[in-house]
Amino acid sequence: MLFDLSLYSLPAKLINGGIAGMVGVTCVFPIDLAKTRLQNQRSGQQLYKSMMDCLIKTVKSEGYFGMYRGAAVNLTLVTPEKAIKLAANDFFRHQLSKDGGRLTVLKEILAGCCAGMCQVIITTPMEMLKIQLQDAGRLAAQQRVMPSVVTALKMGGTSAVLSRSYNTSPGQQVTRVSATQITRELLRTKGVTGLYRGLGATLMRDIPFSVVYFPLFAHLNQLGQHSSDNPSVPFYWSFISGCLAGSIAAVTVSPCDVVKTRLQSLKKGANEETYNGVVDCVRKIMRKEGPGAFLKGAGCRALVIAPLFGIAQVVYFVGVGEVLLGYTPYSICSA
């Protein structure tokens, strides 16, 4: 690492997290869209056989940019989300190592846990809006392929804006409705709590993810140190460590991600279950679709998270934020 943790600069870390998040999301967003659609489709109504099948059908029915439905939400909110996640982990690691001792695995887990709790402030509404936009194309395709399946909004009330975002009339394209319009409608009908639907499931996913990812990355990254006298790590090793740790953590929490996606999907087909909380969701998925349903989209999620966090760690460890703020190893040391 080019910049010592003891010389911790919060603004620089926030910049690093933001840049890493935007670059990573731009690269892997189509795979994330495929993951959402695969997770939401039910047995007997499967439109997509695999990730590639989903992407091909999406391009055919919605055009190339159909793969980026909801990307604007992610690109807008991923900067604070990733910045909070990565900077919070560094902050808590720094606080827990103030005594000068080496961080124990337990302290690393605690730092990751705290980082996961902090990020959900942004993650929950971001995922909430993104999922509505990503899944609209699946519902439209379902209506075209299975016209007997009539989609109905199951939100406890009719919303004109939200209904338009899921216009699935046969032979018609999905009516484009922006995340801003959906946000306003949710705030009007449900209040702030509408944007934080699925908060418990998001915590259930993000805290274990951070608990697994950050300690695992730290130990994998240490293996790339040149020597005890020269603890610097090549950028490619940080990338590999971020990819490996990210993919392992992503698959580990994939069942929680399926539950979160199902809970946050406001619009469902007429034959698709509605859920009253995490426990009810788990029970119904287990009873009607079996345990394998909890791993839907796991491969896609691993492919999304691996490069996303690989890129993040390269940006983070190279110290792009420090450079942009005019810091150098020498200027930091003299500060």
mmCIF file with all atom_site columns, N, CA and C in Angstrom, residues 57-116:
data_model
loop_
_atom_site.group_PDB
_atom_site.id
_atom_site.type_symbol
_atom_site.label_atom_id
_atom_site.label_alt_id
_atom_site.label_comp_id
_atom_site.label_asym_id
_atom_site.label_entity_id
_atom_site.label_seq_id
_atom_site.pdbx_PDB_ins_code
_atom_site.Cartn_x
_atom_site.Cartn_y
_atom_site.Cartn_z
_atom_site.occupancy
_atom_site.B_iso_or_equiv
_atom_site.pdbx_formal_charge
_atom_site.auth_seq_id
_atom_site.auth_comp_id
_atom_site.auth_asym_id
_atom_site.auth_atom_id
_atom_site.pdbx_PDB_model_num
ATOM 1   N N  . LYS A 1 57  ? -31.427 -11.553 -24.791 1.00 0.00 ? 57  LYS A N  1
ATOM 2   C CA . LYS A 1 57  ? -32.849 -11.220 -24.923 1.00 0.00 ? 57  LYS A CA 1
ATOM 3   C C  . LYS A 1 57  ? -33.120 -9.760  -24.555 1.00 0.00 ? 57  LYS A C  1
ATOM 4   N N  . THR A 1 58  ? -32.378 -9.239  -23.597 1.00 0.00 ? 58  THR A N  1
ATOM 5   C CA . THR A 1 58  ? -32.547 -7.833  -23.208 1.00 0.00 ? 58  THR A CA 1
ATOM 6   C C  . THR A 1 58  ? -32.161 -6.908  -24.350 1.00 0.00 ? 58  THR A C  1
ATOM 7   N N  . VAL A 1 59  ? -31.031 -7.196  -25.004 1.00 0.00 ? 59  VAL A N  1
ATOM 8   C CA . VAL A 1 59  ? -30.580 -6.371  -26.130 1.00 0.00 ? 59  VAL A CA 1
ATOM 9   C C  . VAL A 1 59  ? -31.579 -6.443  -27.283 1.00 0.00 ? 59  VAL A C  1
ATOM 10  N N  . LYS A 1 60  ? -32.106 -7.639  -27.554 1.00 0.00 ? 60  LYS A N  1
ATOM 11  C CA . LYS A 1 60  ? -33.058 -7.810  -28.647 1.00 0.00 ? 60  LYS A CA 1
ATOM 12  C C  . LYS A 1 60  ? -34.364 -7.049  -28.406 1.00 0.00 ? 60  LYS A C  1
ATOM 13  N N  . SER A 1 61  ? -34.850 -7.067  -27.168 1.00 0.00 ? 61  SER A N  1
ATOM 14  C CA . SER A 1 61  ? -36.154 -6.461  -26.875 1.00 0.00 ? 61  SER A CA 1
ATOM 15  C C  . SER A 1 61  ? -36.070 -5.000  -26.445 1.00 0.00 ? 61  SER A C  1
ATOM 16  N N  . GLU A 1 62  ? -34.952 -4.606  -25.833 1.00 0.00 ? 62  GLU A N  1
ATOM 17  C CA . GLU A 1 62  ? -34.857 -3.254  -25.279 1.00 0.00 ? 62  GLU A CA 1
ATOM 18  C C  . GLU A 1 62  ? -33.709 -2.434  -25.851 1.00 0.00 ? 62  GLU A C  1
ATOM 19  N N  . GLY A 1 63  ? -32.906 -3.047  -26.729 1.00 0.00 ? 63  GLY A N  1
ATOM 20  C CA . GLY A 1 63  ? -31.763 -2.341  -27.277 1.00 0.00 ? 63  GLY A CA 1
ATOM 21  C C  . GLY A 1 63  ? -30.550 -2.436  -26.373 1.00 0.00 ? 63  GLY A C  1
ATOM 22  N N  . TYR A 1 64  ? -29.417 -1.955  -26.874 1.00 0.00 ? 64  TYR A N  1
ATOM 23  C CA . TYR A 1 64  ? -28.158 -2.041  -26.114 1.00 0.00 ? 64  TYR A CA 1
ATOM 24  C C  . TYR A 1 64  ? -28.275 -1.356  -24.756 1.00 0.00 ? 64  TYR A C  1
ATOM 25  N N  . PHE A 1 65  ? -28.864 -0.167  -24.744 1.00 0.00 ? 65  PHE A N  1
ATOM 26  C CA . PHE A 1 65  ? -28.935 0.584   -23.490 1.00 0.00 ? 65  PHE A CA 1
ATOM 27  C C  . PHE A 1 65  ? -29.960 0.010   -22.521 1.00 0.00 ? 65  PHE A C  1
ATOM 28  N N  . GLY A 1 66  ? -30.740 -0.975  -22.989 1.00 0.00 ? 66  GLY A N  1
ATOM 29  C CA . GLY A 1 66  ? -31.628 -1.674  -22.068 1.00 0.00 ? 66  GLY A CA 1
ATOM 30  C C  . GLY A 1 66  ? -30.863 -2.388  -20.977 1.00 0.00 ? 66  GLY A C  1
ATOM 31  N N  . MET A 1 67  ? -29.612 -2.752  -21.273 1.00 0.00 ? 67  MET A N  1
ATOM 32  C CA . MET A 1 67  ? -28.770 -3.414  -20.266 1.00 0.00 ? 67  MET A CA 1
ATOM 33  C C  . MET A 1 67  ? -28.345 -2.458  -19.160 1.00 0.00 ? 67  MET A C  1
ATOM 34  N N  . TYR A 1 68  ? -28.547 -1.165  -19.396 1.00 0.00 ? 68  TYR A N  1
ATOM 35  C CA . TYR A 1 68  ? -28.124 -0.161  -18.415 1.00 0.00 ? 68  TYR A CA 1
ATOM 36  C C  . TYR A 1 68  ? -29.309 0.529   -17.741 1.00 0.00 ? 68  TYR A C  1
ATOM 37  N N  . ARG A 1 69  ? -30.483 -0.132  -17.767 1.00 0.00 ? 69  ARG A N  1
ATOM 38  C CA . ARG A 1 69  ? -31.638 0.428   -17.062 1.00 0.00 ? 69  ARG A CA 1
ATOM 39  C C  . ARG A 1 69  ? -31.341 0.485   -15.562 1.00 0.00 ? 69  ARG A C  1
ATOM 40  N N  . GLY A 1 70  ? -31.457 1.653   -14.982 1.00 0.00 ? 70  GLY A N  1
ATOM 41  C CA . GLY A 1 70  ? -31.158 1.834   -13.572 1.00 0.00 ? 70  GLY A CA 1
ATOM 42  C C  . GLY A 1 70  ? -29.719 2.220   -13.296 1.00 0.00 ? 70  GLY A C  1
ATOM 43  N N  . ALA A 1 71  ? -28.889 2.301   -14.354 1.00 0.00 ? 71  ALA A N  1
ATOM 44  C CA . ALA A 1 71  ? -27.470 2.623   -14.148 1.00 0.00 ? 71  ALA A CA 1
ATOM 45  C C  . ALA A 1 71  ? -27.286 4.036   -13.616 1.00 0.00 ? 71  ALA A C  1
ATOM 46  N N  . ALA A 1 72  ? -28.163 4.955   -14.045 1.00 0.00 ? 72  ALA A N  1
ATOM 47  C CA . ALA A 1 72  ? -28.030 6.339   -13.591 1.00 0.00 ? 72  ALA A CA 1
ATOM 48  C C  . ALA A 1 72  ? -28.160 6.436   -12.071 1.00 0.00 ? 72  ALA A C  1
ATOM 49  N N  . VAL A 1 73  ? -29.078 5.642   -11.512 1.00 0.00 ? 73  VAL A N  1
ATOM 50  C CA . VAL A 1 73  ? -29.243 5.625   -10.050 1.00 0.00 ? 73  VAL A CA 1
ATOM 51  C C  . VAL A 1 73  ? -27.963 5.141   -9.389  1.00 0.00 ? 73  VAL A C  1
ATOM 52  N N  . ASN A 1 74  ? -27.414 4.044   -9.922  1.00 0.00 ? 74  ASN A N  1
ATOM 53  C CA . ASN A 1 74  ? -26.198 3.487   -9.345  1.00 0.00 ? 74  ASN A CA 1
ATOM 54  C C  . ASN A 1 74  ? -25.025 4.450   -9.459  1.00 0.00 ? 74  ASN A C  1
ATOM 55  N N  . LEU A 1 75  ? -24.870 5.060   -10.629 1.00 0.00 ? 75  LEU A N  1
ATOM 56  C CA . LEU A 1 75  ? -23.743 5.971   -10.829 1.00 0.00 ? 75  LEU A CA 1
ATOM 57  C C  . LEU A 1 75  ? -23.857 7.204   -9.943  1.00 0.00 ? 75  LEU A C  1
ATOM 58  N N  . THR A 1 76  ? -25.092 7.613   -9.651  1.00 0.00 ? 76  THR A N  1
ATOM 59  C CA . THR A 1 76  ? -25.300 8.771   -8.781  1.00 0.00 ? 76  THR A CA 1
ATOM 60  C C  . THR A 1 76  ? -25.011 8.447   -7.324  1.00 0.00 ? 76  THR A C  1
ATOM 61  N N  . LEU A 1 77  ? -25.497 7.285   -6.883  1.00 0.00 ? 77  LEU A N  1
ATOM 62  C CA . LEU A 1 77  ? -25.403 6.956   -5.459  1.00 0.00 ? 77  LEU A CA 1
ATOM 63  C C  . LEU A 1 77  ? -24.233 6.035   -5.098  1.00 0.00 ? 77  LEU A C  1
ATOM 64  N N  . VAL A 1 78  ? -23.598 5.425   -6.095  1.00 0.00 ? 78  VAL A N  1
ATOM 65  C CA . VAL A 1 78  ? -22.510 4.510   -5.771  1.00 0.00 ? 78  VAL A CA 1
ATOM 66  C C  . VAL A 1 78  ? -21.297 5.251   -5.217  1.00 0.00 ? 78  VAL A C  1
ATOM 67  N N  . THR A 1 79  ? -21.147 6.550   -5.599  1.00 0.00 ? 79  THR A N  1
ATOM 68  C CA . THR A 1 79  ? -20.017 7.319   -5.069  1.00 0.00 ? 79  THR A CA 1
ATOM 69  C C  . THR A 1 79  ? -20.092 7.440   -3.552  1.00 0.00 ? 79  THR A C  1
ATOM 70  N N  . PRO A 1 80  ? -21.201 7.958   -2.993  1.00 0.00 ? 80  PRO A N  1
ATOM 71  C CA . PRO A 1 80  ? -21.255 7.976   -1.519  1.00 0.00 ? 80  PRO A CA 1
ATOM 72  C C  . PRO A 1 80  ? -21.313 6.582   -0.917  1.00 0.00 ? 80  PRO A C  1
ATOM 73  N N  . GLU A 1 81  ? -21.957 5.625   -1.609  1.00 0.00 ? 81  GLU A N  1
ATOM 74  C CA . GLU A 1 81  ? -22.097 4.275   -1.047  1.00 0.00 ? 81  GLU A CA 1
ATOM 75  C C  . GLU A 1 81  ? -20.740 3.591   -0.898  1.00 0.00 ? 81  GLU A C  1
ATOM 76  N N  . LYS A 1 82  ? -19.965 3.561   -1.981  1.00 0.00 ? 82  LYS A N  1
ATOM 77  C CA . LYS A 1 82  ? -18.651 2.922   -1.929  1.00 0.00 ? 82  LYS A CA 1
ATOM 78  C C  . LYS A 1 82  ? -17.685 3.723   -1.074  1.00 0.00 ? 82  LYS A C  1
ATOM 79  N N  . ALA A 1 83  ? -17.806 5.047   -1.132  1.00 0.00 ? 83  ALA A N  1
ATOM 80  C CA . ALA A 1 83  ? -16.934 5.887   -0.319  1.00 0.00 ? 83  ALA A CA 1
ATOM 81  C C  . ALA A 1 83  ? -17.159 5.615   1.164   1.00 0.00 ? 83  ALA A C  1
ATOM 82  N N  . ILE A 1 84  ? -18.437 5.534   1.567   1.00 0.00 ? 84  ILE A N  1
ATOM 83  C CA . ILE A 1 84  ? -18.753 5.256   2.967   1.00 0.00 ? 84  ILE A CA 1
ATOM 84  C C  . ILE A 1 84  ? -18.239 3.878   3.365   1.00 0.00 ? 84  ILE A C  1
ATOM 85  N N  . LYS A 1 85  ? -18.468 2.877   2.516   1.00 0.00 ? 85  LYS A N  1
ATOM 86  C CA . LYS A 1 85  ? -18.086 1.508   2.830   1.00 0.00 ? 85  LYS A CA 1
ATOM 87  C C  . LYS A 1 85  ? -16.578 1.372   3.031   1.00 0.00 ? 85  LYS A C  1
ATOM 88  N N  . LEU A 1 86  ? -15.808 1.843   2.042   1.00 0.00 ? 86  LEU A N  1
ATOM 89  C CA . LEU A 1 86  ? -14.358 1.680   2.100   1.00 0.00 ? 86  LEU A CA 1
ATOM 90  C C  . LEU A 1 86  ? -13.719 2.599   3.136   1.00 0.00 ? 86  LEU A C  1
ATOM 91  N N  . ALA A 1 87  ? -14.200 3.838   3.189   1.00 0.00 ? 87  ALA A N  1
ATOM 92  C CA . ALA A 1 87  ? -13.628 4.779   4.158   1.00 0.00 ? 87  ALA A CA 1
ATOM 93  C C  . ALA A 1 87  ? -13.985 4.384   5.585   1.00 0.00 ? 87  ALA A C  1
ATOM 94  N N  . ALA A 1 88  ? -15.206 3.891   5.799   1.00 0.00 ? 88  ALA A N  1
ATOM 95  C CA . ALA A 1 88  ? -15.612 3.476   7.151   1.00 0.00 ? 88  ALA A CA 1
ATOM 96  C C  . ALA A 1 88  ? -14.765 2.302   7.624   1.00 0.00 ? 88  ALA A C  1
ATOM 97  N N  . ASN A 1 89  ? -14.513 1.347   6.725   1.00 0.00 ? 89  ASN A N  1
ATOM 98  C CA . ASN A 1 89  ? -13.669 0.213   7.116   1.00 0.00 ? 89  ASN A CA 1
ATOM 99  C C  . ASN A 1 89  ? -12.279 0.682   7.515   1.00 0.00 ? 89  ASN A C  1
ATOM 100 N N  . ASP A 1 90  ? -11.696 1.588   6.708   1.00 0.00 ? 90  ASP A N  1
ATOM 101 C CA . ASP A 1 90  ? -10.376 2.123   7.047   1.00 0.00 ? 90  ASP A CA 1
ATOM 102 C C  . ASP A 1 90  ? -10.416 2.893   8.364   1.00 0.00 ? 90  ASP A C  1
ATOM 103 N N  . PHE A 1 91  ? -11.477 3.664   8.559   1.00 0.00 ? 91  PHE A N  1
ATOM 104 C CA . PHE A 1 91  ? -11.596 4.466   9.779   1.00 0.00 ? 91  PHE A CA 1
ATOM 105 C C  . PHE A 1 91  ? -11.643 3.569   11.012  1.00 0.00 ? 91  PHE A C  1
ATOM 106 N N  . PHE A 1 92  ? -12.486 2.545   10.966  1.00 0.00 ? 92  PHE A N  1
ATOM 107 C CA . PHE A 1 92  ? -12.628 1.670   12.133  1.00 0.00 ? 92  PHE A CA 1
ATOM 108 C C  . PHE A 1 92  ? -11.379 0.815   12.351  1.00 0.00 ? 92  PHE A C  1
ATOM 109 N N  . ARG A 1 93  ? -10.733 0.403   11.267  1.00 0.00 ? 93  ARG A N  1
ATOM 110 C CA . ARG A 1 93  ? -9.461  -0.319  11.425  1.00 0.00 ? 93  ARG A CA 1
ATOM 111 C C  . ARG A 1 93  ? -8.420  0.577   12.077  1.00 0.00 ? 93  ARG A C  1
ATOM 112 N N  . HIS A 1 94  ? -8.417  1.836   11.657  1.00 0.00 ? 94  HIS A N  1
ATOM 113 C CA . HIS A 1 94  ? -7.467  2.794   12.229  1.00 0.00 ? 94  HIS A CA 1
ATOM 114 C C  . HIS A 1 94  ? -7.739  3.012   13.714  1.00 0.00 ? 94  HIS A C  1
ATOM 115 N N  . GLN A 1 95  ? -9.025  3.161   14.068  1.00 0.00 ? 95  GLN A N  1
ATOM 116 C CA . GLN A 1 95  ? -9.380  3.375   15.470  1.00 0.00 ? 95  GLN A CA 1
ATOM 117 C C  . GLN A 1 95  ? -9.043  2.160   16.326  1.00 0.00 ? 95  GLN A C  1
ATOM 118 N N  . LEU A 1 96  ? -9.255  0.980   15.781  1.00 0.00 ? 96  LEU A N  1
ATOM 119 C CA . LEU A 1 96  ? -9.014  -0.258  16.543  1.00 0.00 ? 96  LEU A CA 1
ATOM 120 C C  . LEU A 1 96  ? -7.530  -0.608  16.653  1.00 0.00 ? 96  LEU A C  1
ATOM 121 N N  . SER A 1 97  ? -6.702  0.060   15.851  1.00 0.00 ? 97  SER A N  1
ATOM 122 C CA . SER A 1 97  ? -5.257  -0.223  15.902  1.00 0.00 ? 97  SER A CA 1
ATOM 123 C C  . SER A 1 97  ? -4.473  0.928   16.529  1.00 0.00 ? 97  SER A C  1
ATOM 124 N N  . LYS A 1 98  ? -5.171  1.845   17.218  1.00 0.00 ? 98  LYS A N  1
ATOM 125 C CA . LYS A 1 98  ? -4.498  3.005   17.808  1.00 0.00 ? 98  LYS A CA 1
ATOM 126 C C  . LYS A 1 98  ? -3.514  2.638   18.904  1.00 0.00 ? 98  LYS A C  1
ATOM 127 N N  . ASP A 1 99  ? -3.723  1.454   19.498  1.00 0.00 ? 99  ASP A N  1
ATOM 128 C CA . ASP A 1 99  ? -2.812  1.046   20.567  1.00 0.00 ? 99  ASP A CA 1
ATOM 129 C C  . ASP A 1 99  ? -1.464  0.600   20.018  1.00 0.00 ? 99  ASP A C  1
ATOM 130 N N  . GLY A 1 100 ? -1.317  0.615   18.716  1.00 0.00 ? 100 GLY A N  1
ATOM 131 C CA . GLY A 1 100 ? -0.039  0.248   18.105  1.00 0.00 ? 100 GLY A CA 1
ATOM 132 C C  . GLY A 1 100 ? 0.126   -1.227  17.852  1.00 0.00 ? 100 GLY A C  1
ATOM 133 N N  . GLY A 1 101 ? -0.809  -2.028  18.331  1.00 0.00 ? 101 GLY A N  1
ATOM 134 C CA . GLY A 1 101 ? -0.722  -3.474  18.131  1.00 0.00 ? 101 GLY A CA 1
ATOM 135 C C  . GLY A 1 101 ? -1.274  -3.895  16.785  1.00 0.00 ? 101 GLY A C  1
ATOM 136 N N  . ARG A 1 102 ? -0.979  -5.118  16.418  1.00 0.00 ? 102 ARG A N  1
ATOM 137 C CA . ARG A 1 102 ? -1.472  -5.670  15.155  1.00 0.00 ? 102 ARG A CA 1
ATOM 138 C C  . ARG A 1 102 ? -2.965  -5.975  15.286  1.00 0.00 ? 102 ARG A C  1
ATOM 139 N N  . LEU A 1 103 ? -3.704  -5.694  14.239  1.00 0.00 ? 103 LEU A N  1
ATOM 140 C CA . LEU A 1 103 ? -5.133  -5.973  14.255  1.00 0.00 ? 103 LEU A CA 1
ATOM 141 C C  . LEU A 1 103 ? -5.379  -7.480  14.303  1.00 0.00 ? 103 LEU A C  1
ATOM 142 N N  . THR A 1 104 ? -6.176  -7.890  15.273  1.00 0.00 ? 104 THR A N  1
ATOM 143 C CA . THR A 1 104 ? -6.556  -9.305  15.337  1.00 0.00 ? 104 THR A CA 1
ATOM 144 C C  . THR A 1 104 ? -7.690  -9.556  14.339  1.00 0.00 ? 104 THR A C  1
ATOM 145 N N  . VAL A 1 105 ? -7.932  -10.824 14.050  1.00 0.00 ? 105 VAL A N  1
ATOM 146 C CA . VAL A 1 105 ? -9.014  -11.171 13.132  1.00 0.00 ? 105 VAL A CA 1
ATOM 147 C C  . VAL A 1 105 ? -10.351 -10.665 13.667  1.00 0.00 ? 105 VAL A C  1
ATOM 148 N N  . LEU A 1 106 ? -10.539 -10.756 14.991  1.00 0.00 ? 106 LEU A N  1
ATOM 149 C CA . LEU A 1 106 ? -11.776 -10.295 15.606  1.00 0.00 ? 106 LEU A CA 1
ATOM 150 C C  . LEU A 1 106 ? -11.981 -8.798  15.384  1.00 0.00 ? 106 LEU A C  1
ATOM 151 N N  . LYS A 1 107 ? -10.905 -8.019  15.512  1.00 0.00 ? 107 LYS A N  1
ATOM 152 C CA . LYS A 1 107 ? -10.999 -6.581  15.285  1.00 0.00 ? 107 LYS A CA 1
ATOM 153 C C  . LYS A 1 107 ? -11.251 -6.273  13.815  1.00 0.00 ? 107 LYS A C  1
ATOM 154 N N  . GLU A 1 108 ? -10.670 -7.061  12.938  1.00 0.00 ? 108 GLU A N  1
ATOM 155 C CA . GLU A 1 108 ? -10.914 -6.877  11.505  1.00 0.00 ? 108 GLU A CA 1
ATOM 156 C C  . GLU A 1 108 ? -12.382 -7.147  11.168  1.00 0.00 ? 108 GLU A C  1
ATOM 157 N N  . ILE A 1 109 ? -12.922 -8.197  11.781  1.00 0.00 ? 109 ILE A N  1
ATOM 158 C CA . ILE A 1 109 ? -14.340 -8.528  11.585  1.00 0.00 ? 109 ILE A CA 1
ATOM 159 C C  . ILE A 1 109 ? -15.228 -7.414  12.122  1.00 0.00 ? 109 ILE A C  1
ATOM 160 N N  . LEU A 1 110 ? -14.866 -6.874  13.279  1.00 0.00 ? 110 LEU A N  1
ATOM 161 C CA . LEU A 1 110 ? -15.637 -5.788  13.882  1.00 0.00 ? 110 LEU A CA 1
ATOM 162 C C  . LEU A 1 110 ? -15.621 -4.550  12.997  1.00 0.00 ? 110 LEU A C  1
ATOM 163 N N  . ALA A 1 111 ? -14.449 -4.229  12.428  1.00 0.00 ? 111 ALA A N  1
ATOM 164 C CA . ALA A 1 111 ? -14.345 -3.075  11.534  1.00 0.00 ? 111 ALA A CA 1
ATOM 165 C C  . ALA A 1 111 ? -15.218 -3.275  10.291  1.00 0.00 ? 111 ALA A C  1
ATOM 166 N N  . GLY A 1 112 ? -15.192 -4.490  9.738   1.00 0.00 ? 112 GLY A N  1
ATOM 167 C CA . GLY A 1 112 ? -16.020 -4.794  8.575   1.00 0.00 ? 112 GLY A CA 1
ATOM 168 C C  . GLY A 1 112 ? -17.501 -4.711  8.889   1.00 0.00 ? 112 GLY A C  1
ATOM 169 N N  . CYS A 1 113 ? -17.874 -5.194  10.068  1.00 0.00 ? 113 CYS A N  1
ATOM 170 C CA . CYS A 1 113 ? -19.263 -5.143  10.512  1.00 0.00 ? 113 CYS A CA 1
ATOM 171 C C  . CYS A 1 113 ? -19.746 -3.701  10.606  1.00 0.00 ? 113 CYS A C  1
ATOM 172 N N  . CYS A 1 114 ? -18.946 -2.832  11.180  1.00 0.00 ? 114 CYS A N  1
ATOM 173 C CA . CYS A 1 114 ? -19.307 -1.422  11.324  1.00 0.00 ? 114 CYS A CA 1
ATOM 174 C C  . CYS A 1 114 ? -19.423 -0.745  9.951   1.00 0.00 ? 114 CYS A C  1
ATOM 175 N N  . ALA A 1 115 ? -18.520 -1.107  9.029   1.00 0.00 ? 115 ALA A N  1
ATOM 176 C CA . ALA A 1 115 ? -18.566 -0.534  7.682   1.00 0.00 ? 115 ALA A CA 1
ATOM 177 C C  . ALA A 1 115 ? -19.853 -0.942  6.975   1.00 0.00 ? 115 ALA A C  1
ATOM 178 N N  . GLY A 1 116 ? -20.245 -2.206  7.124   1.00 0.00 ? 116 GLY A N  1
ATOM 179 C CA . GLY A 1 116 ? -21.480 -2.686  6.515   1.00 0.00 ? 116 GLY A CA 1
ATOM 180 C C  . GLY A 1 116 ? -22.708 -1.985  7.056   1.00 0.00 ? 116 GLY A C  1
#
